[in-house]
Short mmCIF file of the C-alpha atoms (twelve columns), coordinates in Angstrom:
data_MODEL
# 
_entry.id   MODEL 
# 
loop_
_atom_site.group_PDB 
_atom_site.id 
_atom_site.type_symbol 
_atom_site.label_atom_id 
_atom_site.label_alt_id 
_atom_site.label_comp_id 
_atom_site.label_asym_id 
_atom_site.label_seq_id 
_atom_site.Cartn_x 
_atom_site.Cartn_y 
_atom_site.Cartn_z 
_atom_site.pdbx_PDB_model_num 
ATOM 1   C CA . MET A 1   0.000   0.000  0.000   1 
ATOM 2   C CA . SER A 2   1.317   3.440  -0.921  1 
ATOM 3   C CA . SER A 3   2.359   5.766  1.901   1 
ATOM 4   C CA . GLN A 4   1.902   8.810  -0.317  1 
ATOM 5   C CA . LYS A 5   -0.102  11.543 1.351   1 
ATOM 6   C CA . VAL A 6   -3.171  13.010 -0.270  1 
ATOM 7   C CA . LEU A 7   -2.765  16.498 -1.673  1 
ATOM 8   C CA . ASN A 8   -5.165  18.641 0.359   1 
ATOM 9   C CA . ALA A 9   -3.947  22.212 -0.147  1 
ATOM 10  C CA . ILE A 10  -2.792  24.602 -2.854  1 
ATOM 11  C CA . ILE A 11  -0.538  27.395 -1.590  1 
ATOM 12  C CA . VAL A 12  -0.623  30.415 -3.913  1 
ATOM 13  C CA . CYS A 13  1.975   33.184 -3.626  1 
ATOM 14  C CA . GLY A 14  2.852   36.242 -5.657  1 
ATOM 15  C CA . PRO A 15  3.186   40.010 -5.221  1 
ATOM 16  C CA . SER A 16  0.253   42.382 -5.139  1 
ATOM 17  C CA . GLY A 17  -0.917  43.168 -8.659  1 
ATOM 18  C CA . VAL A 18  0.049   39.935 -10.433 1 
ATOM 19  C CA . GLY A 19  -3.587  38.871 -10.761 1 
ATOM 20  C CA . LYS A 20  -3.836  36.085 -8.197  1 
ATOM 21  C CA . GLY A 21  -7.387  37.021 -7.257  1 
ATOM 22  C CA . THR A 22  -8.591  37.165 -10.855 1 
ATOM 23  C CA . LEU A 23  -7.091  33.782 -11.725 1 
ATOM 24  C CA . LEU A 24  -8.381  32.118 -8.578  1 
ATOM 25  C CA . LYS A 25  -11.865 33.569 -9.071  1 
ATOM 26  C CA . ARG A 26  -12.013 31.883 -12.462 1 
ATOM 27  C CA . LEU A 27  -10.770 28.640 -10.928 1 
ATOM 28  C CA . PHE A 28  -13.539 28.760 -8.326  1 
ATOM 29  C CA . ASP A 29  -16.142 29.676 -10.932 1 
ATOM 30  C CA . ASN A 30  -15.221 26.565 -12.920 1 
ATOM 31  C CA . PHE A 31  -14.347 24.154 -10.121 1 
ATOM 32  C CA . GLY A 32  -16.158 25.395 -7.027  1 
ATOM 33  C CA . SER A 33  -17.125 21.858 -6.068  1 
ATOM 34  C CA . ARG A 34  -13.465 20.861 -5.734  1 
ATOM 35  C CA . PHE A 35  -11.873 23.886 -4.065  1 
ATOM 36  C CA . ALA A 36  -12.571 26.247 -1.188  1 
ATOM 37  C CA . TYR A 37  -10.691 29.223 0.171   1 
ATOM 38  C CA . SER A 38  -9.140  29.246 3.570   1 
ATOM 39  C CA . VAL A 39  -10.390 32.684 4.591   1 
ATOM 40  C CA . SER A 40  -7.515  34.523 6.249   1 
ATOM 41  C CA . HIS A 41  -7.609  36.958 9.133   1 
ATOM 42  C CA . THR A 42  -6.298  40.480 8.683   1 
ATOM 43  C CA . THR A 43  -6.114  43.660 10.712  1 
ATOM 44  C CA . ARG A 44  -6.253  45.943 7.677   1 
ATOM 45  C CA . ALA A 45  -9.419  47.862 6.854   1 
ATOM 46  C CA . PRO A 46  -11.811 46.365 4.275   1 
ATOM 47  C CA . ARG A 47  -11.554 47.715 0.734   1 
ATOM 48  C CA . ALA A 48  -14.555 48.736 -1.335  1 
ATOM 49  C CA . GLY A 49  -16.668 45.695 -2.151  1 
ATOM 50  C CA . GLU A 50  -14.997 43.395 0.366   1 
ATOM 51  C CA . GLN A 51  -17.145 41.484 2.827   1 
ATOM 52  C CA . ASP A 52  -16.167 40.156 6.237   1 
ATOM 53  C CA . GLY A 53  -15.875 36.387 6.120   1 
ATOM 54  C CA . ARG A 54  -15.607 36.283 2.332   1 
ATOM 55  C CA . GLU A 55  -12.339 37.954 1.273   1 
ATOM 56  C CA . TYR A 56  -10.995 38.074 4.847   1 
ATOM 57  C CA . HIS A 57  -12.005 37.869 8.460   1 
ATOM 58  C CA . PHE A 58  -11.422 41.526 9.356   1 
ATOM 59  C CA . ALA A 59  -10.277 41.561 12.964  1 
ATOM 60  C CA . LYS A 60  -8.944  43.925 15.593  1 
ATOM 61  C CA . ARG A 61  -5.227  43.818 16.213  1 
ATOM 62  C CA . GLU A 62  -5.675  42.770 19.840  1 
ATOM 63  C CA . ASP A 63  -7.902  39.861 18.799  1 
ATOM 64  C CA . VAL A 64  -5.340  38.591 16.297  1 
ATOM 65  C CA . ILE A 65  -2.591  38.852 18.903  1 
ATOM 66  C CA . LYS A 66  -4.724  36.831 21.311  1 
ATOM 67  C CA . MET A 67  -5.265  34.152 18.641  1 
ATOM 68  C CA . ARG A 68  -1.534  34.115 17.955  1 
ATOM 69  C CA . ASP A 69  -0.733  33.664 21.634  1 
ATOM 70  C CA . ASN A 70  -3.218  30.765 21.755  1 
ATOM 71  C CA . ASN A 71  -1.429  29.098 18.794  1 
ATOM 72  C CA . GLU A 72  -4.546  29.320 16.623  1 
ATOM 73  C CA . PHE A 73  -2.671  30.295 13.452  1 
ATOM 74  C CA . LEU A 74  -1.016  28.063 10.920  1 
ATOM 75  C CA . GLU A 75  0.964   31.091 9.808   1 
ATOM 76  C CA . LEU A 76  0.878   34.779 10.690  1 
ATOM 77  C CA . CYS A 77  2.877   37.587 9.111   1 
ATOM 78  C CA . GLU A 78  2.944   41.347 9.418   1 
ATOM 79  C CA . VAL A 79  2.953   43.162 6.070   1 
ATOM 80  C CA . HIS A 80  2.809   46.953 5.643   1 
ATOM 81  C CA . GLY A 81  1.868   47.322 9.312   1 
ATOM 82  C CA . ASN A 82  -1.030  44.865 9.224   1 
ATOM 83  C CA . PHE A 83  -1.317  41.238 10.295  1 
ATOM 84  C CA . TYR A 84  -2.331  38.560 7.802   1 
ATOM 85  C CA . GLY A 85  -2.807  35.015 9.032   1 
ATOM 86  C CA . THR A 86  -4.293  31.623 8.211   1 
ATOM 87  C CA . SER A 87  -6.089  30.038 11.129  1 
ATOM 88  C CA . ILE A 88  -5.931  26.293 11.712  1 
ATOM 89  C CA . ALA A 89  -9.723  26.282 12.072  1 
ATOM 90  C CA . ALA A 90  -10.194 27.803 8.603   1 
ATOM 91  C CA . VAL A 91  -8.076  25.105 6.964   1 
ATOM 92  C CA . LYS A 92  -9.778  22.301 8.876   1 
ATOM 93  C CA . ALA A 93  -13.204 23.597 7.839   1 
ATOM 94  C CA . VAL A 94  -12.262 23.212 4.168   1 
ATOM 95  C CA . GLN A 95  -10.763 19.769 4.690   1 
ATOM 96  C CA . GLU A 96  -13.874 18.586 6.536   1 
ATOM 97  C CA . ALA A 97  -15.927 19.638 3.499   1 
ATOM 98  C CA . ASN A 98  -13.775 17.236 1.414   1 
ATOM 99  C CA . LYS A 99  -12.402 20.031 -0.733  1 
ATOM 100 C CA . THR A 100 -8.877  21.066 -1.629  1 
ATOM 101 C CA . CYS A 101 -7.951  24.109 0.437   1 
ATOM 102 C CA . VAL A 102 -6.604  27.122 -1.462  1 
ATOM 103 C CA . ILE A 103 -4.403  29.300 0.737   1 
ATOM 104 C CA . GLU A 104 -3.314  32.650 -0.712  1 
ATOM 105 C CA . ILE A 105 -0.372  33.915 1.324   1 
ATOM 106 C CA . ASP A 106 2.971   35.650 0.894   1 
ATOM 107 C CA . VAL A 107 6.292   33.831 0.702   1 
ATOM 108 C CA . GLN A 108 6.916   34.308 4.439   1 
ATOM 109 C CA . GLY A 109 3.726   32.447 5.213   1 
ATOM 110 C CA . ALA A 110 4.404   29.759 2.620   1 
ATOM 111 C CA . GLU A 111 7.829   29.140 4.110   1 
ATOM 112 C CA . LYS A 112 6.311   28.726 7.576   1 
ATOM 113 C CA . VAL A 113 3.663   26.292 6.304   1 
ATOM 114 C CA . LYS A 114 6.271   24.199 4.498   1 
ATOM 115 C CA . GLN A 115 8.504   24.116 7.572   1 
ATOM 116 C CA . LEU A 116 5.658   23.025 9.846   1 
ATOM 117 C CA . SER A 117 4.509   20.424 7.315   1 
ATOM 118 C CA . ALA A 118 7.940   18.834 7.019   1 
ATOM 119 C CA . PRO A 119 8.566   15.394 8.561   1 
ATOM 120 C CA . THR A 120 11.306  16.941 10.709  1 
ATOM 121 C CA . HIS A 121 8.592   18.957 12.483  1 
ATOM 122 C CA . GLY A 122 6.343   15.961 12.937  1 
ATOM 123 C CA . ASP A 123 4.002   17.177 10.192  1 
ATOM 124 C CA . ALA A 124 2.079   19.215 12.765  1 
ATOM 125 C CA . THR A 125 -0.227  20.779 10.174  1 
ATOM 126 C CA . GLY A 126 -1.640  17.702 8.440   1 
ATOM 127 C CA . ILE A 127 -1.159  19.612 5.187   1 
ATOM 128 C CA . GLN A 128 0.208   18.102 1.996   1 
ATOM 129 C CA . ALA A 129 0.441   21.069 -0.334  1 
ATOM 130 C CA . ALA A 130 1.439   22.123 -3.808  1 
ATOM 131 C CA . TYR A 131 3.211   25.492 -3.882  1 
ATOM 132 C CA . LEU A 132 2.519   27.867 -6.782  1 
ATOM 133 C CA . PHE A 133 3.981   31.313 -7.464  1 
ATOM 134 C CA . ILE A 134 2.196   33.738 -9.784  1 
ATOM 135 C CA . THR A 135 4.182   36.552 -11.319 1 
ATOM 136 C CA . ALA A 136 3.928   39.109 -14.118 1 
ATOM 137 C CA . PRO A 137 6.345   41.096 -16.297 1 
ATOM 138 C CA . GLN A 138 7.913   43.836 -14.166 1 
ATOM 139 C CA . GLU A 139 6.655   46.792 -16.198 1 
ATOM 140 C CA . GLU A 140 3.157   45.334 -16.341 1 
ATOM 141 C CA . LEU A 141 3.184   44.661 -12.601 1 
ATOM 142 C CA . GLU A 142 4.092   48.250 -11.738 1 
ATOM 143 C CA . LYS A 143 1.425   49.484 -14.162 1 
ATOM 144 C CA . ARG A 144 -1.221  47.311 -12.499 1 
ATOM 145 C CA . ILE A 145 -0.287  48.441 -8.995  1 
ATOM 146 C CA . ARG A 146 -0.336  52.116 -9.995  1 
ATOM 147 C CA . GLY A 147 -3.558  51.596 -11.917 1 
ATOM 148 C CA . ARG A 148 -5.431  50.452 -8.821  1 
ATOM 149 C CA . GLY A 149 -5.509  53.998 -7.520  1 
ATOM 150 C CA . GLN A 150 -5.884  52.694 -3.966  1 
ATOM 151 C CA . ASP A 151 -2.514  53.707 -2.546  1 
ATOM 152 C CA . ASN A 152 -0.616  56.897 -1.885  1 
ATOM 153 C CA . ASP A 153 2.982   57.169 -3.095  1 
ATOM 154 C CA . GLU A 154 4.390   55.838 0.174   1 
ATOM 155 C CA . MET A 155 2.249   52.703 0.102   1 
ATOM 156 C CA . LEU A 156 2.913   52.243 -3.604  1 
ATOM 157 C CA . GLN A 157 6.651   52.200 -2.963  1 
ATOM 158 C CA . LYS A 158 6.146   49.715 -0.127  1 
ATOM 159 C CA . ARG A 159 4.207   47.385 -2.420  1 
ATOM 160 C CA . LEU A 160 6.885   47.594 -5.092  1 
ATOM 161 C CA . ALA A 161 9.583   46.929 -2.488  1 
ATOM 162 C CA . THR A 162 7.634   43.916 -1.206  1 
ATOM 163 C CA . ALA A 163 7.357   42.621 -4.766  1 
ATOM 164 C CA . GLU A 164 11.134  42.881 -5.129  1 
ATOM 165 C CA . LYS A 165 11.580  40.857 -1.929  1 
ATOM 166 C CA . GLU A 166 9.227   38.148 -3.187  1 
ATOM 167 C CA . PHE A 167 11.086  37.977 -6.501  1 
ATOM 168 C CA . ALA A 168 14.367  37.793 -4.585  1 
ATOM 169 C CA . PHE A 169 12.990  34.872 -2.556  1 
ATOM 170 C CA . LEU A 170 11.967  33.129 -5.770  1 
ATOM 171 C CA . GLU A 171 15.430  33.590 -7.246  1 
ATOM 172 C CA . ALA A 172 17.166  32.438 -4.061  1 
ATOM 173 C CA . HIS A 173 14.919  29.361 -3.671  1 
ATOM 174 C CA . PRO A 174 14.351  28.035 -7.221  1 
ATOM 175 C CA . ASN A 175 13.178  24.644 -5.937  1 
ATOM 176 C CA . PHE A 176 10.694  25.936 -3.368  1 
ATOM 177 C CA . PHE A 177 7.701   26.202 -5.710  1 
ATOM 178 C CA . ASP A 178 6.206   23.390 -7.749  1 
ATOM 179 C CA . ALA A 179 5.279   25.826 -10.522 1 
ATOM 180 C CA . VAL A 180 5.825   29.475 -11.392 1 
ATOM 181 C CA . ILE A 181 3.088   30.942 -13.579 1 
ATOM 182 C CA . VAL A 182 3.711   34.113 -15.574 1 
ATOM 183 C CA . ASN A 183 0.434   36.030 -15.845 1 
ATOM 184 C CA . ASP A 184 1.000   37.928 -19.079 1 
ATOM 185 C CA . ASP A 185 -2.333  36.999 -20.683 1 
ATOM 186 C CA . LEU A 186 -5.387  36.107 -18.608 1 
ATOM 187 C CA . ASP A 187 -6.768  33.240 -20.698 1 
ATOM 188 C CA . ALA A 188 -3.378  31.653 -21.317 1 
ATOM 189 C CA . SER A 189 -2.308  32.132 -17.704 1 
ATOM 190 C CA . TYR A 190 -5.504  30.565 -16.408 1 
ATOM 191 C CA . GLY A 191 -4.798  27.569 -18.611 1 
ATOM 192 C CA . ARG A 192 -1.317  27.335 -17.098 1 
ATOM 193 C CA . LEU A 193 -2.813  27.441 -13.615 1 
ATOM 194 C CA . VAL A 194 -5.176  24.572 -14.450 1 
ATOM 195 C CA . ASP A 195 -2.281  22.651 -16.009 1 
ATOM 196 C CA . ALA A 196 -0.127  23.107 -12.914 1 
ATOM 197 C CA . ILE A 197 -2.837  22.044 -10.475 1 
ATOM 198 C CA . SER A 198 -3.807  19.082 -12.657 1 
ATOM 199 C CA . ALA A 199 -0.194  17.953 -12.748 1 
ATOM 200 C CA . GLU A 200 0.031   18.094 -8.964  1 
ATOM 201 C CA . PHE A 201 -3.235  16.144 -8.671  1 
ATOM 202 C CA . VAL A 202 -1.887  13.454 -11.001 1 
ATOM 203 C CA . LYS A 203 1.220   13.124 -8.837  1 
ATOM 204 C CA . HIS A 204 -1.077  12.270 -5.929  1 
ATOM 205 C CA . SER A 205 -3.452  10.015 -7.906  1 
ATOM 206 C CA . ILE A 206 -6.289  12.560 -7.856  1 
ATOM 207 C CA . PRO A 207 -8.441  13.062 -10.981 1 
ATOM 208 C CA . PRO A 208 -7.107  16.066 -12.938 1 
ATOM 209 C CA . LEU A 209 -9.141  19.115 -13.846 1 
ATOM 210 C CA . TYR A 210 -11.097 19.684 -17.002 1 
ATOM 211 C CA . ALA A 211 -11.539 23.230 -18.266 1 
ATOM 212 C CA . ALA A 212 -12.534 25.109 -21.374 1 
ATOM 213 C CA . ARG A 213 -9.410  26.591 -22.930 1 
ATOM 214 C CA . PRO A 214 -9.945  29.368 -25.503 1 
ATOM 215 C CA . THR A 215 -6.249  29.242 -26.400 1 
ATOM 216 C CA . ALA A 216 -6.055  25.457 -26.636 1 
ATOM 217 C CA . THR A 217 -6.286  23.394 -29.792 1 
ATOM 218 C CA . ARG A 218 -8.814  21.124 -28.125 1 
ATOM 219 C CA . ASN A 219 -11.939 21.860 -26.147 1 
ATOM 220 C CA . ALA A 220 -10.680 20.592 -22.817 1 
ATOM 221 C CA . VAL A 221 -7.556  19.907 -20.830 1 
ATOM 222 C CA . HIS A 222 -7.049  16.446 -19.382 1 
ATOM 223 C CA . LEU A 223 -3.531  16.134 -18.083 1 
ATOM 224 C CA . ASN A 224 -3.466  12.551 -16.891 1 
ATOM 225 C CA . LYS A 225 -0.225  11.855 -18.767 1 
ATOM 226 C CA . ILE A 226 1.661   15.063 -18.104 1 
ATOM 227 C CA . GLN A 227 5.355   14.847 -17.300 1 
ATOM 228 C CA . ILE A 228 6.671   17.624 -15.108 1 
ATOM 229 C CA . LYS A 229 10.062  18.592 -13.782 1 
ATOM 230 C CA . LYS A 230 9.859   20.330 -10.443 1 
ATOM 231 C CA . HIS A 231 13.005  22.390 -10.890 1 
ATOM 232 C CA . ASN A 232 12.872  25.626 -12.869 1 
ATOM 233 C CA . PHE A 233 9.258   24.907 -13.791 1 
ATOM 234 C CA . TYR A 234 8.037   28.136 -15.357 1 
ATOM 235 C CA . LEU A 235 4.719   28.038 -17.201 1 
# 
């Protein structure tokens, strides 16, 4: 009998502005029965259109600190003066619904999850994850961030500096992520995301995804025979 663990989480990283939310929204629209978000906690204020419990659990700083002190977080990081964290309860809720948990976090958080999930730490999380990094051409990324119109110059520079740090992490740890997806065209990039997740599912003997692909030469993607190299895997 195989001792291989079942893939139960997809960790998605990438700087602000690369289009993670747009790509993941399409994934959920097409495959909502197979995936569910782990809704993170944050101490930042809600943006226009955001709803508590949907995009984030918007919490007071003192409440997040209390949760941290009670070891209720899988990972917790402070970014631009605000806490962002994934609670253990949020991940368990998705797993109990028999869905693959999608966790959108920064590279600091991803590193913590991978460390805690390693055999050397006793696999305290119960998570067997695929790690994906979404990026975009540098000029396009800066254009997207500026185009949001949500930040003053100081915050804009902080976001760009954070993006540089995430890219530096990617360069310094080329084997950390199972796939790096360049979001230079939405339809093509979404296809790459589906390809990457399907490939990880196949590795763990899970049925791959099927999706309409406008840019494909066939009507659907069925990657049950895909061969993937983990190292330097850029899509």
